[in-house]
Each structure stands twice: as C-alpha cells, then as structure tokens.
Coordinates of C-alpha atoms and ligand atoms in Angstrom, one line a residue:
X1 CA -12.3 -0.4 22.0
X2 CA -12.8 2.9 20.1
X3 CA -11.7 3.0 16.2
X4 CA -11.5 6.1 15.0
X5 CA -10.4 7.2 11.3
X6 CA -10.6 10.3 9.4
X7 CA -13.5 10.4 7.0
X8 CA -12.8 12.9 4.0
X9 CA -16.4 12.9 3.4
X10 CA -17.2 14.9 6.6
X11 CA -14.0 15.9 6.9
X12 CA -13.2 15.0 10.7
X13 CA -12.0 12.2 12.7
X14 CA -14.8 9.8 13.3
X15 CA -15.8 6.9 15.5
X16 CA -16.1 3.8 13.4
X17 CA -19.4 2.3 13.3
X18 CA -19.6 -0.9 11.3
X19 CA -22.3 -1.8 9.4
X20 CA -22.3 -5.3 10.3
X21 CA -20.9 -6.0 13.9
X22 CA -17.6 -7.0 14.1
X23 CA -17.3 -6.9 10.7
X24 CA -15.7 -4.9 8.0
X25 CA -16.2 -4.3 4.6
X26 CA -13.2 -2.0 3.2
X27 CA -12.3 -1.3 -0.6
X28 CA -9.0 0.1 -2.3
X29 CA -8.3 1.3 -5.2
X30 CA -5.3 -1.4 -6.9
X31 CA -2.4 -0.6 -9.3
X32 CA -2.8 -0.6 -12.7
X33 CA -1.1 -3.4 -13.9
X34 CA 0.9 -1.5 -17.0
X35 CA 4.0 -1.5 -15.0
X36 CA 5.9 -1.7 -12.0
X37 CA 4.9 0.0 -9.1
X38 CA 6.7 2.5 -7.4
X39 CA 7.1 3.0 -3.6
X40 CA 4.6 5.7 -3.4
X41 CA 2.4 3.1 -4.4
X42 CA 3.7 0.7 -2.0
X43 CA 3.2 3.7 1.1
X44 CA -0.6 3.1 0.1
X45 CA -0.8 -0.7 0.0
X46 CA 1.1 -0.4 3.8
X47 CA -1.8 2.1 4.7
X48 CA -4.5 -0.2 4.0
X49 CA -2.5 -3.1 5.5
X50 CA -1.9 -1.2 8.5
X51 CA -5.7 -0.5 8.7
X52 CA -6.4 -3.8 7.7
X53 CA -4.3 -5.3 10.8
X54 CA -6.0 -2.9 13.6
X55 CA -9.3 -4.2 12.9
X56 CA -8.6 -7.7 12.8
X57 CA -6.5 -7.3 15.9
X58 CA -9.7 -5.5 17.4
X59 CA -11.7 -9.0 16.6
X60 CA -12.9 -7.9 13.5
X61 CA -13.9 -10.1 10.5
X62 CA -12.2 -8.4 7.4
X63 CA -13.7 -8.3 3.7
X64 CA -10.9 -6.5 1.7
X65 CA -10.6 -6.0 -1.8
X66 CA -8.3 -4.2 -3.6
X67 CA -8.7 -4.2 -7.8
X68 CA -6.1 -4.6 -10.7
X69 CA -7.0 -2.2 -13.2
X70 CA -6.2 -4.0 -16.3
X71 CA -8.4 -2.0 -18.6
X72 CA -9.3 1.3 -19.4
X73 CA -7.3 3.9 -17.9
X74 CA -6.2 6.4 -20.0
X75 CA -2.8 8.6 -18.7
X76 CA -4.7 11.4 -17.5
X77 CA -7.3 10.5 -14.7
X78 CA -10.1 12.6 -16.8
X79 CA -10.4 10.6 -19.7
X80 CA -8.0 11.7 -21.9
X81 CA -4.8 10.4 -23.8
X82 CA -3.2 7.2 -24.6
X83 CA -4.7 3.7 -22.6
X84 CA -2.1 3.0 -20.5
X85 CA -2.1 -1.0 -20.6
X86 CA -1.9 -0.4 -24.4
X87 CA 1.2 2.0 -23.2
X88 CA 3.1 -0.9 -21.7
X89 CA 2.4 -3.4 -24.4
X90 CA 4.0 -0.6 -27.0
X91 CA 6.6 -0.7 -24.7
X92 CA 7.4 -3.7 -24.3
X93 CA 6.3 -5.8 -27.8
X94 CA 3.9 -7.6 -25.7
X95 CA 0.2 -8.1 -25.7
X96 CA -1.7 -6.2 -23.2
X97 CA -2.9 -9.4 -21.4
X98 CA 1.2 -10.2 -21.3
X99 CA 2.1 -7.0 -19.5
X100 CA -1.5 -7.2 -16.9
X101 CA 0.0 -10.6 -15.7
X102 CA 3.9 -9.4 -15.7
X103 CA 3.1 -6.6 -13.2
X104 CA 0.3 -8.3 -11.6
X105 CA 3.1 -11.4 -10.3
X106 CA 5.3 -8.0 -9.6
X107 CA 3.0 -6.7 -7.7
X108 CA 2.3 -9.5 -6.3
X109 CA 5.7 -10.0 -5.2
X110 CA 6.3 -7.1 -3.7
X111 CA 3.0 -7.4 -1.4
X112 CA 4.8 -10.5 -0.2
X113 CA 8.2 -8.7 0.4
X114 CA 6.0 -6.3 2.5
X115 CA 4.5 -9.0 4.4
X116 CA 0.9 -7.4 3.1
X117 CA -2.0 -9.4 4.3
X118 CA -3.4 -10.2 0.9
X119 CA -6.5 -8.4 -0.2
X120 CA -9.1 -10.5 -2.6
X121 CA -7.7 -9.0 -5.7
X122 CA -10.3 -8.6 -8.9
X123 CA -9.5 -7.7 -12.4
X124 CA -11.5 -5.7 -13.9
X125 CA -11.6 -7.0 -17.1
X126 CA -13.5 -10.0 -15.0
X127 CA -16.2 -7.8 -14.3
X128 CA -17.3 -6.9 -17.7
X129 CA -20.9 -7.7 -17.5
X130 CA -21.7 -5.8 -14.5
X131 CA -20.0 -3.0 -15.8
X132 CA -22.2 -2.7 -18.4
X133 CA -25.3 -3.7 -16.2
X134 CA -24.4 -0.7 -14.1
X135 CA -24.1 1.2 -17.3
X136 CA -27.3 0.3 -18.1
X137 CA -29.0 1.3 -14.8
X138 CA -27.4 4.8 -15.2
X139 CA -29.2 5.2 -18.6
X140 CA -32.3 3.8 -17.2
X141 CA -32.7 6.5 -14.9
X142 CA -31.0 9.1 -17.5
X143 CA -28.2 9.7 -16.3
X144 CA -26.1 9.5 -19.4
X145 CA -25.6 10.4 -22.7
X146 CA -23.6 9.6 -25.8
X147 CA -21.1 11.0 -27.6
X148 CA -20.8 9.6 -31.5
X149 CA -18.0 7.9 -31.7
X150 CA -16.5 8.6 -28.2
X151 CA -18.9 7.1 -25.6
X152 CA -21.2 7.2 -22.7
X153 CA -20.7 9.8 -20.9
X154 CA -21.8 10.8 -17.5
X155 CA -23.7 13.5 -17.0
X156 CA -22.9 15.1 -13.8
X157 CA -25.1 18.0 -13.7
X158 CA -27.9 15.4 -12.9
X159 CA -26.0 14.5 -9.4
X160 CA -26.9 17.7 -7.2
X161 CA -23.9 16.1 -4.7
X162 CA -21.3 16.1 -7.8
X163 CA -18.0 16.9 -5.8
X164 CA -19.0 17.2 -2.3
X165 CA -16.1 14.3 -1.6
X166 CA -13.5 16.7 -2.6
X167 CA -15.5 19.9 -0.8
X168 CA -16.1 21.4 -4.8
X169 CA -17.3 24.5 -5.7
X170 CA -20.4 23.0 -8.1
X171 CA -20.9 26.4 -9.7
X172 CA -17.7 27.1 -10.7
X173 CA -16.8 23.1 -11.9
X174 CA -19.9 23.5 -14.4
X175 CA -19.3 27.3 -14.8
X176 CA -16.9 25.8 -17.8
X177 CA -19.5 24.5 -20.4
X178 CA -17.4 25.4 -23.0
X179 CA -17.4 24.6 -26.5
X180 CA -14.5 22.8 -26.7
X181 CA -15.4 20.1 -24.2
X182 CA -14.9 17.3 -26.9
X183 CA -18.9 16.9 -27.0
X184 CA -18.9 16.9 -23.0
X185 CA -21.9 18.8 -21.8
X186 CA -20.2 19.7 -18.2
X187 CA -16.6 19.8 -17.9
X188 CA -16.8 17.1 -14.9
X189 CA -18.2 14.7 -16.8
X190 CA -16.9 11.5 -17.4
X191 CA -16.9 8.4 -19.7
X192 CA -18.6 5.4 -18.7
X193 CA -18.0 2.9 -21.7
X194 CA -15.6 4.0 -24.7
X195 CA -16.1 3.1 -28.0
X196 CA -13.5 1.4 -30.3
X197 CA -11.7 3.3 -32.7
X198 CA -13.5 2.5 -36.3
X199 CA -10.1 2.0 -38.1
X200 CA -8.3 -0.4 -35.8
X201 CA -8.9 -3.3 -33.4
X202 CA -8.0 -3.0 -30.0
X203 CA -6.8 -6.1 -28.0
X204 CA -9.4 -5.4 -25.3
X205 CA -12.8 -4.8 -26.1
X206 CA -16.2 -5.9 -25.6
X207 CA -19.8 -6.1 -27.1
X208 CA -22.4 -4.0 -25.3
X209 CA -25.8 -2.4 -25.8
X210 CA -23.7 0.5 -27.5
X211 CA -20.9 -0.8 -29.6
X212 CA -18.0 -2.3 -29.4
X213 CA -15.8 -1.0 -26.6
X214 CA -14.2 -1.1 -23.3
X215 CA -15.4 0.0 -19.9
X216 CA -14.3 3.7 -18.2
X217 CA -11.9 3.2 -15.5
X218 CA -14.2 4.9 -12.6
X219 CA -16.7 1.9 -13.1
X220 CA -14.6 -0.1 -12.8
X221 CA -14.2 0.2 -8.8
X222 CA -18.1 1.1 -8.2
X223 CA -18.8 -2.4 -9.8
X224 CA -15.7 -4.9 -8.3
X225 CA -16.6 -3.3 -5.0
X226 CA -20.6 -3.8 -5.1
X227 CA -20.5 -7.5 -6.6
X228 CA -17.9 -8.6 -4.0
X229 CA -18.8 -6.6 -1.1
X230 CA -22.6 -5.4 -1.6
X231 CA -24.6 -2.6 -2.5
X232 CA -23.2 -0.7 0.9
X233 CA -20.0 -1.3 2.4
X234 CA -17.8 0.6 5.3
X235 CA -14.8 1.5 4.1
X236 CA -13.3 3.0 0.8
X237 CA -9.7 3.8 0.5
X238 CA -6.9 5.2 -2.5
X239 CA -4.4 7.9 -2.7
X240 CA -5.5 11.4 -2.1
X241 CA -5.1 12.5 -5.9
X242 CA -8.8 10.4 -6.0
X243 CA -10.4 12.6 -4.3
X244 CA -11.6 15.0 -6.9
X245 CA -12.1 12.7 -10.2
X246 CA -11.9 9.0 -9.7
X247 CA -13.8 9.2 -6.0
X248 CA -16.4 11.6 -6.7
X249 CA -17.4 10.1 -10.0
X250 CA -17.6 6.6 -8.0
X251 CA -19.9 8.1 -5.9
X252 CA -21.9 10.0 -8.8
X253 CA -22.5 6.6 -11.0
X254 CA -23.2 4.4 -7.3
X255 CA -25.4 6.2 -5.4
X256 CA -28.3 6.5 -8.4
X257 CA -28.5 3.7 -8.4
X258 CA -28.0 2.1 -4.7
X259 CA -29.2 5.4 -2.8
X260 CA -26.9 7.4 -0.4
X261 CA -24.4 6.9 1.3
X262 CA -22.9 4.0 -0.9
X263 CA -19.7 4.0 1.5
X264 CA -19.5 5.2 5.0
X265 CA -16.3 6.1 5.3
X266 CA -13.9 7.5 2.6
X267 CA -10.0 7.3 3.6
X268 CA -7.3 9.1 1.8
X269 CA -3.5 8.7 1.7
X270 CA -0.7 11.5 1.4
X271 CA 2.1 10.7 -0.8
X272 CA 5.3 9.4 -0.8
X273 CA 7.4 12.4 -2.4
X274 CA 10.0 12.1 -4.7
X275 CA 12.9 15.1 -5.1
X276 CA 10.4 17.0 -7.5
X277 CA 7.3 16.1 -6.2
X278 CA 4.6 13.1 -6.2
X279 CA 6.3 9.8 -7.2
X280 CA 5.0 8.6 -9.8
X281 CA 5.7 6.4 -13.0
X282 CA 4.9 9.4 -15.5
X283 CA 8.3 10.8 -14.2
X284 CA 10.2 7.7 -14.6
X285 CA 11.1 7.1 -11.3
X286 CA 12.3 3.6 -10.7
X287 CA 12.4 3.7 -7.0
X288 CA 10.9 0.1 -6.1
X289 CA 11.1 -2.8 -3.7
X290 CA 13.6 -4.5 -6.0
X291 CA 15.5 -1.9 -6.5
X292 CA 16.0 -0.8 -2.6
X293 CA 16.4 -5.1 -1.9
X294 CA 19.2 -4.9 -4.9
X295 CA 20.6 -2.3 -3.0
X296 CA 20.4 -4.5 0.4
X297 CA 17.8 -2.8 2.1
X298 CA 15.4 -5.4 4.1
X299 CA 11.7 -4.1 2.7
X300 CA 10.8 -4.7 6.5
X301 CA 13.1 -1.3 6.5
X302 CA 11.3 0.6 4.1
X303 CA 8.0 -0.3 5.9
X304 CA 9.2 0.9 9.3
X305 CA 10.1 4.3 7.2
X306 CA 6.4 4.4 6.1
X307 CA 5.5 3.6 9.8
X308 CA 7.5 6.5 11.3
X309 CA 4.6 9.1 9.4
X310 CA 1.0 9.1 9.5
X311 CA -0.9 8.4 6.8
X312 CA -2.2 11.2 6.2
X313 CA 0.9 13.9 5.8
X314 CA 3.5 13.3 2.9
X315 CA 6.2 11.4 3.3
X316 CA 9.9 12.5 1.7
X317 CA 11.6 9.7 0.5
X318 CA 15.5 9.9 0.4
X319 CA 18.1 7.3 1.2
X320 CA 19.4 9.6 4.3
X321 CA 15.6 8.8 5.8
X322 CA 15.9 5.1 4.3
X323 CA 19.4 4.6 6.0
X324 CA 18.2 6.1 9.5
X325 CA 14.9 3.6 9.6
X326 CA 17.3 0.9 8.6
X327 CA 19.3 1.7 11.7
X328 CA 16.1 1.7 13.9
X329 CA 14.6 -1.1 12.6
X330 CA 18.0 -3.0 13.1
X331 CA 18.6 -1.7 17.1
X332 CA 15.0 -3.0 17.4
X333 CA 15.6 -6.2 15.7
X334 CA 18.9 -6.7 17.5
X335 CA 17.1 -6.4 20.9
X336 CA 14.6 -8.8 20.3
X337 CA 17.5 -11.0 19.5
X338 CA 18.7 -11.1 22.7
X339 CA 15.4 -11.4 24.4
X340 CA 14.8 -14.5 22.4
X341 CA 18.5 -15.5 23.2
X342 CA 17.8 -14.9 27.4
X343 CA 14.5 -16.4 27.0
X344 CA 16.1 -19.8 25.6
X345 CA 19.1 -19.3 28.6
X346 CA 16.7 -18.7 31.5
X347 CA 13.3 -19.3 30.9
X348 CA 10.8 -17.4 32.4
X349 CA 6.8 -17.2 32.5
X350 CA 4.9 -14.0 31.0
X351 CA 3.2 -11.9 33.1
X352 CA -0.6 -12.0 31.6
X353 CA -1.7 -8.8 33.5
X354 CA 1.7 -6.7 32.1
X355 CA 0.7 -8.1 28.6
X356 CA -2.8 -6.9 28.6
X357 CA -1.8 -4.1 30.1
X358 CA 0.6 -3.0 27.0
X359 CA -1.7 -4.9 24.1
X360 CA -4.4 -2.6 25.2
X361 CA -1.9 0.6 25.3
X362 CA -0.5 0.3 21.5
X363 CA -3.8 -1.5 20.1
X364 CA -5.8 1.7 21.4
X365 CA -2.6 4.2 19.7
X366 CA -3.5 2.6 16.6
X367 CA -6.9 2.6 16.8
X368 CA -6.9 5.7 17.4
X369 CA -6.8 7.1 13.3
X370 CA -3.9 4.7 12.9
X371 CA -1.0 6.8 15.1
X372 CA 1.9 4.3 13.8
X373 CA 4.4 6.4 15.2
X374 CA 3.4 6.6 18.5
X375 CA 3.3 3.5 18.6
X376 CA 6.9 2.9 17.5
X377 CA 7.5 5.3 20.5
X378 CA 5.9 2.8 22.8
X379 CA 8.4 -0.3 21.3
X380 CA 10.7 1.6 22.2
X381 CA 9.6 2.2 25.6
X382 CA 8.6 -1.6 26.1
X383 CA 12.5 -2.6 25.1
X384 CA 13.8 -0.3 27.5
X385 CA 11.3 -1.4 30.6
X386 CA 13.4 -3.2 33.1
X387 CA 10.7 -4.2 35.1
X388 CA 9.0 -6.8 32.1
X389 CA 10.7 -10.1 31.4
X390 CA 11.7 -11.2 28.5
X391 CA 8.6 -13.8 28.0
X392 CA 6.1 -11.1 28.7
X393 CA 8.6 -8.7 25.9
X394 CA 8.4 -11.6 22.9
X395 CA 4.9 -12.2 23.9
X396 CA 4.1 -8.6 23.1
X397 CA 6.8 -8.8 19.8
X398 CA 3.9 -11.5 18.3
X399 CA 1.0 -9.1 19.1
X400 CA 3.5 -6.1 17.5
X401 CA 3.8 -8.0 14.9
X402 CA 0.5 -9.2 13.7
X403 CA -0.5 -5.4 14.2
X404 CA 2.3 -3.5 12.4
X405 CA 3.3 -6.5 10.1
X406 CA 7.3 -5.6 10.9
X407 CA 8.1 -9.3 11.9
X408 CA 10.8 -8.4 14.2
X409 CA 10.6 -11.6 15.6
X410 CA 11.5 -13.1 12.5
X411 CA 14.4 -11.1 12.1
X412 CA 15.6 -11.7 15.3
X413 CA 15.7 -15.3 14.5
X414 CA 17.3 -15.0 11.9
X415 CA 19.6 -13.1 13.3
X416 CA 20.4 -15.7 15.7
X417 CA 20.7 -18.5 13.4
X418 CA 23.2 -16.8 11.1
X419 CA 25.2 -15.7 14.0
X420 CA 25.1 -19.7 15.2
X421 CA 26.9 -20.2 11.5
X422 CA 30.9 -20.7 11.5
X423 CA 32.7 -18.8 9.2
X424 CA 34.7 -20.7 7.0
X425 CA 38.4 -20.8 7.9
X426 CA 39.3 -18.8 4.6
X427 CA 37.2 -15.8 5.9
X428 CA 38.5 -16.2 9.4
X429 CA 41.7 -15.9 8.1
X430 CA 41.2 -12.4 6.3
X431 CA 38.8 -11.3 9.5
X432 CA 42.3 -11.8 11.5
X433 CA 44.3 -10.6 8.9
X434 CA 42.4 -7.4 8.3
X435 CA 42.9 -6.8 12.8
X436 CA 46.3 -7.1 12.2
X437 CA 46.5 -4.6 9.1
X438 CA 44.1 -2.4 11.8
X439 CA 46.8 -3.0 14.4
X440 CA 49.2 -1.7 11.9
X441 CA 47.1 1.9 10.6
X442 CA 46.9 0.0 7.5
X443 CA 43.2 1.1 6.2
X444 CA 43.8 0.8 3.0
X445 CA 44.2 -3.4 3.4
X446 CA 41.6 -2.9 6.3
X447 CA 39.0 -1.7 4.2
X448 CA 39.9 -3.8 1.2
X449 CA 39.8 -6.8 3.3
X450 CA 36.5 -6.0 4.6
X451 CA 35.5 -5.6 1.0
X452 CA 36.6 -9.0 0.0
X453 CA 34.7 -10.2 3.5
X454 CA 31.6 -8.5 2.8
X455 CA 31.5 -9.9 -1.0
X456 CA 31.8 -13.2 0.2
X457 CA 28.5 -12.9 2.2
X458 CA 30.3 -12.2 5.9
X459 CA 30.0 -9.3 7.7
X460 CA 33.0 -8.6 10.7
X461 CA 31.5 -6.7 13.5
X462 CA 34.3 -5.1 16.2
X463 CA 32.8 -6.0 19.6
X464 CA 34.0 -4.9 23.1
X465 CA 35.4 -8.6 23.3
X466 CA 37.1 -9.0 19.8
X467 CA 35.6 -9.5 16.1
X468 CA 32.6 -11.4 15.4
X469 CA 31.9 -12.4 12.1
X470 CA 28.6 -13.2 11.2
X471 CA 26.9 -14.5 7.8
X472 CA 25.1 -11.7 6.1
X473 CA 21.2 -11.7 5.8
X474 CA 20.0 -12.9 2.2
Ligands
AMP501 P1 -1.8 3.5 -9.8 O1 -1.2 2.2 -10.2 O2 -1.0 4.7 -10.2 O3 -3.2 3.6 -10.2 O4 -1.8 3.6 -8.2 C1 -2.1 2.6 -7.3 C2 -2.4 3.2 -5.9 O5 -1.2 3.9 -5.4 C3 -3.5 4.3 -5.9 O6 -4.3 4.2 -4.8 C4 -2.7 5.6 -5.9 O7 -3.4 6.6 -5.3 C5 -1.5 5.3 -5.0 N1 -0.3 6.2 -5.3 C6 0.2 6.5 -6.5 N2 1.3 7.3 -6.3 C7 1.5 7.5 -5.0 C8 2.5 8.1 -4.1 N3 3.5 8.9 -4.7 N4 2.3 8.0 -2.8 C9 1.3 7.3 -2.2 N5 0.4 6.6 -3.0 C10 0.4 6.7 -4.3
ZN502 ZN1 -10.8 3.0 -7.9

C-alpha cells in the first residue's frame, strides 16, 4: 500500500519511503510540563496518534517518541523572557520538579482519556549529558560562540541552509545584525546552553564545560531524538508555529554534526483555534479534557471533532461544533449497538472477501496523507450497506478502531450493558410520573422531573413504544 504524507521540507505530498523496511522511526515534539495542556495541544497528540495507527495498521514496526520538556523553555520560543517551569512553580509554591511530575500524570491522563497509543516519553532533564556532548561537537566544528554571562549561542550564519524548513528569506533574516541583539551576532541565532544567573541559584542547573547552567530548549529534541532513535530517523512532527524557530534550529545544530538530511520527513499540524485566535495557555484558556469530561462530554467526542478536519487546516473549536460531533459520534455508537445486539440474536459468519474489500478501501483513505474525514464518510457508508452482515460490520468496527482509535465498539457495549440495567423503582416512579405530567401540558413538572432523573444518573428516552430509561454513561 502507498503512504503518502506532506513533507514541509519539500513542500508537497510525498510517497513514504522508510529508512528501514517496515519500520518507522517518528519524533514529536511533547508538552512542556509547566501546566495543563489545552486542547490545541491535545489536536496534535491525536495527529501523531492517528499517524501512528496508519502505519502500524500498514504492518509497520513503530519507534515513537514524543519528549516532556521539563527544562529550559523560556515564554517566547526565541530565547527570551521568564523559564516557564520556573513560571509554574511561582505559581503554584511548588518546586519545579513538583509541577514537571503534576502535569506530566495530567498529561498523562488525558493521553489515556484519548485512548493515545503511548509514545516512549523522555525528559529532557534525563538527557543532560548528551546535551552537552552535542554542545560540544557544535563548538568543535565552530559553530558557536559565547555570550558573557548569557550563553552559547548558535551561530547561524555558519549553516548556509539556515531556514530552508520554513522557505526563509536568508538575506533578509540576517539583514538585521543590529546592535541591540543582546550580544547575538545574527538575529536567528539561538542559545544552546544558558548560564545561571550570578546572584541566585536556580532549582535546575547543571555543570558543564562552560559554567553552570541549563540546556536551550531546541537541543533538547535534536538530542532525545538521536539517542533514542539514531543519528537519522523518518519522521519528525510538532505544531506548525515550529516551523520557523524550534525546527529550523533542530536542523541547524543536527545536521553539522550527523550530515544531511537528519530527518526525512518533516510534518506539521494546523491549530485548534480558540475565539481570538491560536489556543494557547499564554491566553489563559482553560479548555481541556477535564473540563469538556466535567461538562459530560465523552473525550471519544472531542476526538471524532478533530477527525472530521485534516491535519493540516485549522480547526475552530466551539461547543456548537463539539455538540454536533457528539451527536455523530453517538448515531455511530448507537448503530454498532445494535449490530452487536443482532449479532448476539442471530449469529452470522463474516464475509472475509467484503472485509478485505472495505479494510483496504479506508486503510488506503488514510494512507493517503491521513484523509480522516473521508474516512468517516466511508463509516458512514459501511452502516448504511444493506448488503453486509452484521459479523462482517463489527469485524470492520475492530479494524476502525485500531485505525482511528474511536472505540465505538466499546461504546456500544457499554451501551448495551447500561441499558440491560433496571432502574430503580424510585426513578420508575418519576419516569411515569413525569408521562403523566407530559400527558397533562405540564412542562414545567416534566422538565423538573427529568432534572431530578438526570441527577440521579438516569436518562428517560421517549421511544416509538413508550419511555426507556437507561443508566447514564460515567
Ligand atoms: P507546548 O506544551 O505548548 O510546547 O505544546 C505541545 C505541542 O502542542 C506542540 O507540538 C505544539 O506545537 C502543539 N500546540 C500548541 N498549541 C496548539 C494549538 N492551538 N493547536 C494545535 N497544536 C498546538
Ligand atoms: Zn522539539
């Protein structure tokens, strides 16, 4: 089968070639662990899971790492202002190794809620050594320089492909050298080890060749990724806002010393948009999978909203577009149930040629530069065939889900099993109450009944052959 995925680098939709046979070698950027993470951030864990799942489904062996950054990023991507994890343990009276391993187990958590196939997962302050080794190999070969009583800087004038990731204009990045560049000889320049202050001690820090200090956050990834997946590997991935800093500079401190091309393919993620733009912590948005599970939303839900775009065009988030996908993914959900309920009825034997036949037709959509919602369309279609049994249909729900991770057949069962539960004789007695109030035009008892119903952990559904009442999912 033919993978294809867009490669930023080149700039087009290629066919991947692995570099190992049936094997893949993929890297993401993680969350850094100085507080909770959003659902923008969660869009981009999906991506790579989704990406994740087609490969393995295609027979391949994955090797996927995606870092905590627990160290050294500073609140604006280019080196400047406050160190975030230092931010968080300000914020929160704790030390910054408290608040890493608070948001790591809430990141953690919410992977699990998102049924994400878990990545290795490094931390970077684990990796000190070969952060400096790399550090090292960059000054070796004279790449840096140092700034008294900043750091080591990169130089990137020394990297004739400085910003060919994000299709830069290198004249005009380095037309800046301006005197107020903080001791920076190019404007694109970055740090590669920071020094500690003189007059306080920070929680984090490290002996190295060149003081006392902590690591920049860009080398960070070239080194997790090299020690854990080699000097070369396939796939890189983050959110687009990488291309132009974090990603280029990865590629400016790796390929001196590892040659070129350090990574084959670069893959990049549109956002999740809030009201006024990106989501992101800095503007306090608290949108996250607690939050929407507080409110009663399945997180299966918000995944099948992140499935109905493509990865690579921004995604609005509101709670219209969260309702909606809630619906679908129920309708879907409720289907299943009842193939699972005819199946247990009337058994019948799957049809292995119809099976292939449809495995082959969504595995290719997604294969194809990850179409998700095309292959949504074809769920669809495969509920609606009359000419599929239901064995062939749940066979073809497990594939569905190991590919797009929705577990609709888990759902479904559940489903059926709180249906299967008896309501207890006090809520029968308000579900008949509340027909009888219905019988009467009497909403306002109605709807407070169903209130009292619905707290209580029931739900009454109105069906063509009277009221069903049915325990509520947890
Ligand atoms: P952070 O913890 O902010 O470093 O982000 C972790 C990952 O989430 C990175 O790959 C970011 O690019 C990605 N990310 C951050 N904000 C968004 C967003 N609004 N939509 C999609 N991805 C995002
Ligand atoms: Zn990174």
């Amino acid at each position: 089968m033919t993978i294809k995925l867009y490669n930023t680098m080149s700039r087009k939709i290629e066919e991947f070639k692995p570099l190992i046979p049936n094997q893949v070698s993929f890297y993401s950027c993680g969350p850094t662990v100085y507080w909770n993470q959003h659902l923008g951030n969660m869009r981009t864990f999906i991506s790579n899971d989704i990406i994740k799942r087609m490969f393995i489904e295609n027979g391949f062996k994955v090797n996927h790492v995606m870092n905590y950054t627990d160290v050294g990023h500073l609140t604006s991507d280019a080196d400047e202002g406050e160190d975030k994890m230092e931010k968080g343990a300000a914020r929160e009276n704790k030390s910054v190794w408290e608040v890493a391993q608070t948001y790591i187990d809430s990141v953690e958590s919410d992977m699990k809620d998102l049924n994400l196939i878990k990545p290795i997962t490094p931390r970077a302050t684990d990796y000190i050594d070969e952060q400096i080794d790399l550090v090292k190999k960059l000054e070796d070969l004279g790449y840096t320089y140092i700034i008294p009583g900043k750091g080591v800087y990169y130089d990137t004038s020394k990297f004739a492909d400085y910003g060919l990731l994000g299709g830069q204009n290198l004249s005009e990045l380095r037309s800046g050298i301006r005197i107020d560049n903080d001791g920076k000889k190019n404007p694109t320049d970055f740090m590669l080890w920071a020094f500690s202050p003189k007059d306080k001690k920070r929680e984090m820090e490290w002996d190295s060749p060149w003081g006392v200090g902590f690591p920049g956050w860009h080398i960070e990834c070239s080194a997790m990724s090299m020690k854990l997946l080699g000097n070369h590997f396939d796939i890189h991935t983050g959110g687009q806002e990488h291309i132009k800093v974090h990603h280029s500079d990865e590629i400016a401190q790796s390929e001196p010393i590892v040659g070129k091309p350090w990574v084959n393919y670069w893959v990049h993620f549109a956002w999740l948009m809030a009201k006024d733009g990106k989501m992101s912590k800095s503007a306090g948005d608290s949108l996250t999978v607690p939050y929407i599970k507080n409110k009663g939303y399945d997180p299966m839900e918000f995944r099948y909203l992140m499935l109905l775009g493509h990865y690579r065009q921004p995604v609005d988030f509101s709670w219209v577009s969260l309702d909606a996908a809630a619906n679908g993914y129920k309708n879907i959900v409720r289907k299943v149930a009842d193939l699972i309920d005819s199946q247990n009825q009337n058994p019948e034997k799957e049809n292995s040629k119809i099976y292939e036949e449809w495995n082959k037709k969504i595995l290719d959509i997604v294969s194809d530069n990850i179409k998700t919602a095309e292959s949504l369309v074809q769920v669809q279609e495969l509920l609606k065939a009359d000419d599929i049994n239901s064995a062939t249909k749940l066979k073809l729900f497990e594939f569905i889900d190991r590919l797009l991770g929705l577990q609709f057949i888990n759902r479904a069962q559940k489903l059926l099993d709180l249906e299967s539960v008896e309501a207890p004789e006090n809520i029968k007695k308000m579900a008949l109450e509340r027909v009888a109030a219905k019988a009467e035009k009497d909403w306002v008892r109605a709807d407070e009944l169903r209130d009292k119903i619905d707290a209580a952990g029931w739900n009454v559904i109105d069906t063509k052959d009277g009221i069903k009442i049915i325990k509520k999912m947890a």
